[in-house]
Amino acid sequence: MTEYEIRKAIKLASLIGPLAEILESTPRRLPIACAELIADYDAATQQAFVAMCSIEGYTLNKATVQKITRTCPPPSVGKQEIYAVWRQARAEEAQRRTAPPKKISFDRRKFAPYLEKLGSDKELEELFLAFLRQRVG
């Protein structure tokens, strides 16, 4: 074992029983990266994360736990504070998922026969914009 693995194991040993059980029996509900961040909190604070991991169909993710740790730094935080940041992180995540993509991409193989007839990506972009203006208005 490497020193890193030993340190990680020691850190994970500070998880409360219910979280350790979730990590062991259903690791999809509590990814190890999240468990490592949660292990920095005291036992009372870790109870809030047990409730989060118990929601059917929901999995904690590292970005959410990182937001919680930035907003409510360890070792001790009230459950309501943790839940408030968690709800905010979930809302932001849902908003990101429903937002339109920042960049559009296409599979070049599907367009290969047509792309050979165009000179550059700029020409293709202009052609596509003209098509959209004509089609959508």
PDB file of C-alpha atoms in Angstrom:
ATOM      1  CA  MET A   1       0.000   0.000   0.000  1.00  0.00           C
ATOM      2  CA  THR A   2       1.102   3.527  -0.678  1.00  0.00           C
ATOM      3  CA  GLU A   3       1.185   6.288   1.895  1.00  0.00           C
ATOM      4  CA  TYR A   4      -1.727   7.964   0.089  1.00  0.00           C
ATOM      5  CA  GLU A   5      -3.893   4.848   0.375  1.00  0.00           C
ATOM      6  CA  ILE A   6      -3.093   4.537   4.076  1.00  0.00           C
ATOM      7  CA  ARG A   7      -3.970   8.184   4.698  1.00  0.00           C
ATOM      8  CA  LYS A   8      -7.234   7.779   2.778  1.00  0.00           C
ATOM      9  CA  ALA A   9      -8.143   4.673   4.800  1.00  0.00           C
ATOM     10  CA  ILE A  10      -7.430   6.472   8.078  1.00  0.00           C
ATOM     11  CA  LYS A  11      -9.530   9.439   6.979  1.00  0.00           C
ATOM     12  CA  LEU A  12     -12.439   7.221   5.929  1.00  0.00           C
ATOM     13  CA  ALA A  13     -12.281   5.491   9.314  1.00  0.00           C
ATOM     14  CA  SER A  14     -13.566   8.741  10.833  1.00  0.00           C
ATOM     15  CA  LEU A  15     -16.913   8.365   9.060  1.00  0.00           C
ATOM     16  CA  ILE A  16     -19.847   7.613  11.342  1.00  0.00           C
ATOM     17  CA  GLY A  17     -21.308   4.104  11.197  1.00  0.00           C
ATOM     18  CA  PRO A  18     -24.265   4.830   8.898  1.00  0.00           C
ATOM     19  CA  LEU A  19     -22.065   6.603   6.327  1.00  0.00           C
ATOM     20  CA  ALA A  20     -19.438   3.855   6.478  1.00  0.00           C
ATOM     21  CA  GLU A  21     -22.228   1.332   5.900  1.00  0.00           C
ATOM     22  CA  ILE A  22     -23.543   3.262   2.883  1.00  0.00           C
ATOM     23  CA  LEU A  23     -20.019   3.546   1.481  1.00  0.00           C
ATOM     24  CA  GLU A  24     -19.449  -0.170   1.966  1.00  0.00           C
ATOM     25  CA  SER A  25     -22.814  -1.573   0.895  1.00  0.00           C
ATOM     26  CA  THR A  26     -24.031   0.937  -1.729  1.00  0.00           C
ATOM     27  CA  PRO A  27     -21.014   2.908  -2.960  1.00  0.00           C
ATOM     28  CA  ARG A  28     -23.042   4.414  -5.808  1.00  0.00           C
ATOM     29  CA  ARG A  29     -24.988   6.479  -3.274  1.00  0.00           C
ATOM     30  CA  LEU A  30     -21.822   7.834  -1.689  1.00  0.00           C
ATOM     31  CA  PRO A  31     -18.791   8.083  -3.971  1.00  0.00           C
ATOM     32  CA  ILE A  32     -15.460   7.740  -2.184  1.00  0.00           C
ATOM     33  CA  ALA A  33     -14.404  11.264  -3.212  1.00  0.00           C
ATOM     34  CA  CYS A  34     -17.481  12.608  -1.408  1.00  0.00           C
ATOM     35  CA  ALA A  35     -16.872  10.387   1.621  1.00  0.00           C
ATOM     36  CA  GLU A  36     -13.351  11.784   1.954  1.00  0.00           C
ATOM     37  CA  LEU A  37     -14.703  15.338   2.086  1.00  0.00           C
ATOM     38  CA  ILE A  38     -17.480  14.414   4.520  1.00  0.00           C
ATOM     39  CA  ALA A  39     -14.998  12.678   6.837  1.00  0.00           C
ATOM     40  CA  ASP A  40     -13.624  16.112   7.797  1.00  0.00           C
ATOM     41  CA  TYR A  41     -16.887  16.922   9.611  1.00  0.00           C
ATOM     42  CA  ASP A  42     -17.726  15.901  13.158  1.00  0.00           C
ATOM     43  CA  ALA A  43     -20.187  13.084  13.886  1.00  0.00           C
ATOM     44  CA  ALA A  44     -23.189  15.368  14.440  1.00  0.00           C
ATOM     45  CA  THR A  45     -22.653  17.134  11.118  1.00  0.00           C
ATOM     46  CA  GLN A  46     -22.127  13.850   9.256  1.00  0.00           C
ATOM     47  CA  GLN A  47     -25.689  12.865  10.220  1.00  0.00           C
ATOM     48  CA  ALA A  48     -26.983  15.422   7.696  1.00  0.00           C
ATOM     49  CA  PHE A  49     -25.176  13.566   4.927  1.00  0.00           C
ATOM     50  CA  VAL A  50     -26.768  10.265   5.977  1.00  0.00           C
ATOM     51  CA  ALA A  51     -30.169  11.736   5.136  1.00  0.00           C
ATOM     52  CA  MET A  52     -28.916  12.943   1.747  1.00  0.00           C
ATOM     53  CA  CYS A  53     -27.514   9.524   0.896  1.00  0.00           C
ATOM     54  CA  SER A  54     -30.800   7.878   1.868  1.00  0.00           C
ATOM     55  CA  ILE A  55     -32.870   9.636  -0.800  1.00  0.00           C
ATOM     56  CA  GLU A  56     -34.015   7.063  -3.333  1.00  0.00           C
ATOM     57  CA  GLY A  57     -32.673   7.741  -6.827  1.00  0.00           C
ATOM     58  CA  TYR A  58     -30.266  10.464  -5.679  1.00  0.00           C
ATOM     59  CA  THR A  59     -26.487  10.241  -5.547  1.00  0.00           C
ATOM     60  CA  LEU A  60     -24.274  12.825  -3.925  1.00  0.00           C
ATOM     61  CA  ASN A  61     -21.660  14.138  -6.303  1.00  0.00           C
ATOM     62  CA  LYS A  62     -18.280  15.691  -5.657  1.00  0.00           C
ATOM     63  CA  ALA A  63     -19.260  19.144  -6.961  1.00  0.00           C
ATOM     64  CA  THR A  64     -22.177  19.329  -4.536  1.00  0.00           C
ATOM     65  CA  VAL A  65     -20.106  18.194  -1.556  1.00  0.00           C
ATOM     66  CA  GLN A  66     -17.323  20.620  -2.510  1.00  0.00           C
ATOM     67  CA  LYS A  67     -19.855  23.467  -2.591  1.00  0.00           C
ATOM     68  CA  ILE A  68     -21.070  22.425   0.861  1.00  0.00           C
ATOM     69  CA  THR A  69     -17.524  22.292   2.254  1.00  0.00           C
ATOM     70  CA  ARG A  70     -16.664  25.698   0.765  1.00  0.00           C
ATOM     71  CA  THR A  71     -19.820  27.330   2.114  1.00  0.00           C
ATOM     72  CA  CYS A  72     -19.951  25.424   5.410  1.00  0.00           C
ATOM     73  CA  PRO A  73     -16.353  24.518   6.227  1.00  0.00           C
ATOM     74  CA  PRO A  74     -15.643  21.584   8.575  1.00  0.00           C
ATOM     75  CA  PRO A  75     -15.483  20.471  11.322  1.00  0.00           C
ATOM     76  CA  SER A  76     -18.880  21.453  12.736  1.00  0.00           C
ATOM     77  CA  VAL A  77     -21.911  22.904  10.984  1.00  0.00           C
ATOM     78  CA  GLY A  78     -25.627  22.849  11.748  1.00  0.00           C
ATOM     79  CA  LYS A  79     -27.783  20.433   9.760  1.00  0.00           C
ATOM     80  CA  GLN A  80     -30.061  23.207   8.521  1.00  0.00           C
ATOM     81  CA  GLU A  81     -27.104  25.144   7.102  1.00  0.00           C
ATOM     82  CA  ILE A  82     -25.864  22.019   5.311  1.00  0.00           C
ATOM     83  CA  TYR A  83     -29.348  21.286   3.946  1.00  0.00           C
ATOM     84  CA  ALA A  84     -29.768  24.872   2.707  1.00  0.00           C
ATOM     85  CA  VAL A  85     -26.492  24.766   0.754  1.00  0.00           C
ATOM     86  CA  TRP A  86     -27.309  21.277  -0.515  1.00  0.00           C
ATOM     87  CA  ARG A  87     -30.715  22.409  -1.826  1.00  0.00           C
ATOM     88  CA  GLN A  88     -29.066  25.404  -3.490  1.00  0.00           C
ATOM     89  CA  ALA A  89     -26.414  23.169  -5.103  1.00  0.00           C
ATOM     90  CA  ARG A  90     -29.108  20.800  -6.400  1.00  0.00           C
ATOM     91  CA  ALA A  91     -31.089  23.716  -7.840  1.00  0.00           C
ATOM     92  CA  GLU A  92     -27.983  25.063  -9.595  1.00  0.00           C
ATOM     93  CA  GLU A  93     -27.214  21.606 -10.942  1.00  0.00           C
ATOM     94  CA  ALA A  94     -30.763  21.253 -12.303  1.00  0.00           C
ATOM     95  CA  GLN A  95     -30.487  24.690 -13.899  1.00  0.00           C
ATOM     96  CA  ARG A  96     -27.182  23.742 -15.561  1.00  0.00           C
ATOM     97  CA  ARG A  97     -28.720  20.549 -16.930  1.00  0.00           C
ATOM     98  CA  THR A  98     -31.640  22.404 -18.496  1.00  0.00           C
ATOM     99  CA  ALA A  99     -29.566  25.284 -19.872  1.00  0.00           C
ATOM    100  CA  PRO A 100     -28.860  25.238 -23.586  1.00  0.00           C
ATOM    101  CA  PRO A 101     -25.372  24.088 -24.543  1.00  0.00           C
ATOM    102  CA  LYS A 102     -22.714  26.754 -24.880  1.00  0.00           C
ATOM    103  CA  LYS A 103     -21.266  25.104 -27.934  1.00  0.00           C
ATOM    104  CA  ILE A 104     -22.846  23.068 -30.683  1.00  0.00           C
ATOM    105  CA  SER A 105     -20.897  20.193 -32.139  1.00  0.00           C
ATOM    106  CA  PHE A 106     -21.537  17.845 -35.023  1.00  0.00           C
ATOM    107  CA  ASP A 107     -20.173  14.481 -36.041  1.00  0.00           C
ATOM    108  CA  ARG A 108     -17.881  15.327 -38.949  1.00  0.00           C
ATOM    109  CA  ARG A 109     -18.255  11.850 -40.459  1.00  0.00           C
ATOM    110  CA  LYS A 110     -21.954  12.441 -41.159  1.00  0.00           C
ATOM    111  CA  PHE A 111     -21.175  15.691 -42.942  1.00  0.00           C
ATOM    112  CA  ALA A 112     -17.977  14.567 -44.704  1.00  0.00           C
ATOM    113  CA  PRO A 113     -19.440  14.314 -48.207  1.00  0.00           C
ATOM    114  CA  TYR A 114     -20.739  17.874 -47.971  1.00  0.00           C
ATOM    115  CA  LEU A 115     -17.802  19.398 -46.128  1.00  0.00           C
ATOM    116  CA  GLU A 116     -15.453  18.569 -48.993  1.00  0.00           C
ATOM    117  CA  LYS A 117     -17.444  20.977 -51.154  1.00  0.00           C
ATOM    118  CA  LEU A 118     -17.031  23.835 -48.667  1.00  0.00           C
ATOM    119  CA  GLY A 119     -13.828  25.731 -48.164  1.00  0.00           C
ATOM    120  CA  SER A 120     -13.662  26.294 -44.423  1.00  0.00           C
ATOM    121  CA  ASP A 121     -15.439  25.997 -41.092  1.00  0.00           C
ATOM    122  CA  LYS A 122     -16.345  29.685 -41.410  1.00  0.00           C
ATOM    123  CA  GLU A 123     -18.194  28.983 -44.674  1.00  0.00           C
ATOM    124  CA  LEU A 124     -20.016  26.102 -43.017  1.00  0.00           C
ATOM    125  CA  GLU A 125     -20.997  28.316 -40.093  1.00  0.00           C
ATOM    126  CA  GLU A 126     -22.329  31.022 -42.418  1.00  0.00           C
ATOM    127  CA  LEU A 127     -24.271  28.453 -44.443  1.00  0.00           C
ATOM    128  CA  PHE A 128     -25.784  26.942 -41.310  1.00  0.00           C
ATOM    129  CA  LEU A 129     -26.771  30.376 -39.962  1.00  0.00           C
ATOM    130  CA  ALA A 130     -28.400  31.241 -43.289  1.00  0.00           C
ATOM    131  CA  PHE A 131     -30.308  27.958 -43.165  1.00  0.00           C
ATOM    132  CA  LEU A 132     -31.524  28.666 -39.623  1.00  0.00           C
ATOM    133  CA  ARG A 133     -32.590  32.213 -40.497  1.00  0.00           C
ATOM    134  CA  GLN A 134     -34.551  30.924 -43.467  1.00  0.00           C
ATOM    135  CA  ARG A 135     -36.041  27.980 -41.567  1.00  0.00           C
ATOM    136  CA  VAL A 136     -36.805  29.589 -38.197  1.00  0.00           C
ATOM    137  CA  GLY A 137     -37.111  33.191 -39.196  1.00  0.00           C
TER     138      GLY A 137
END
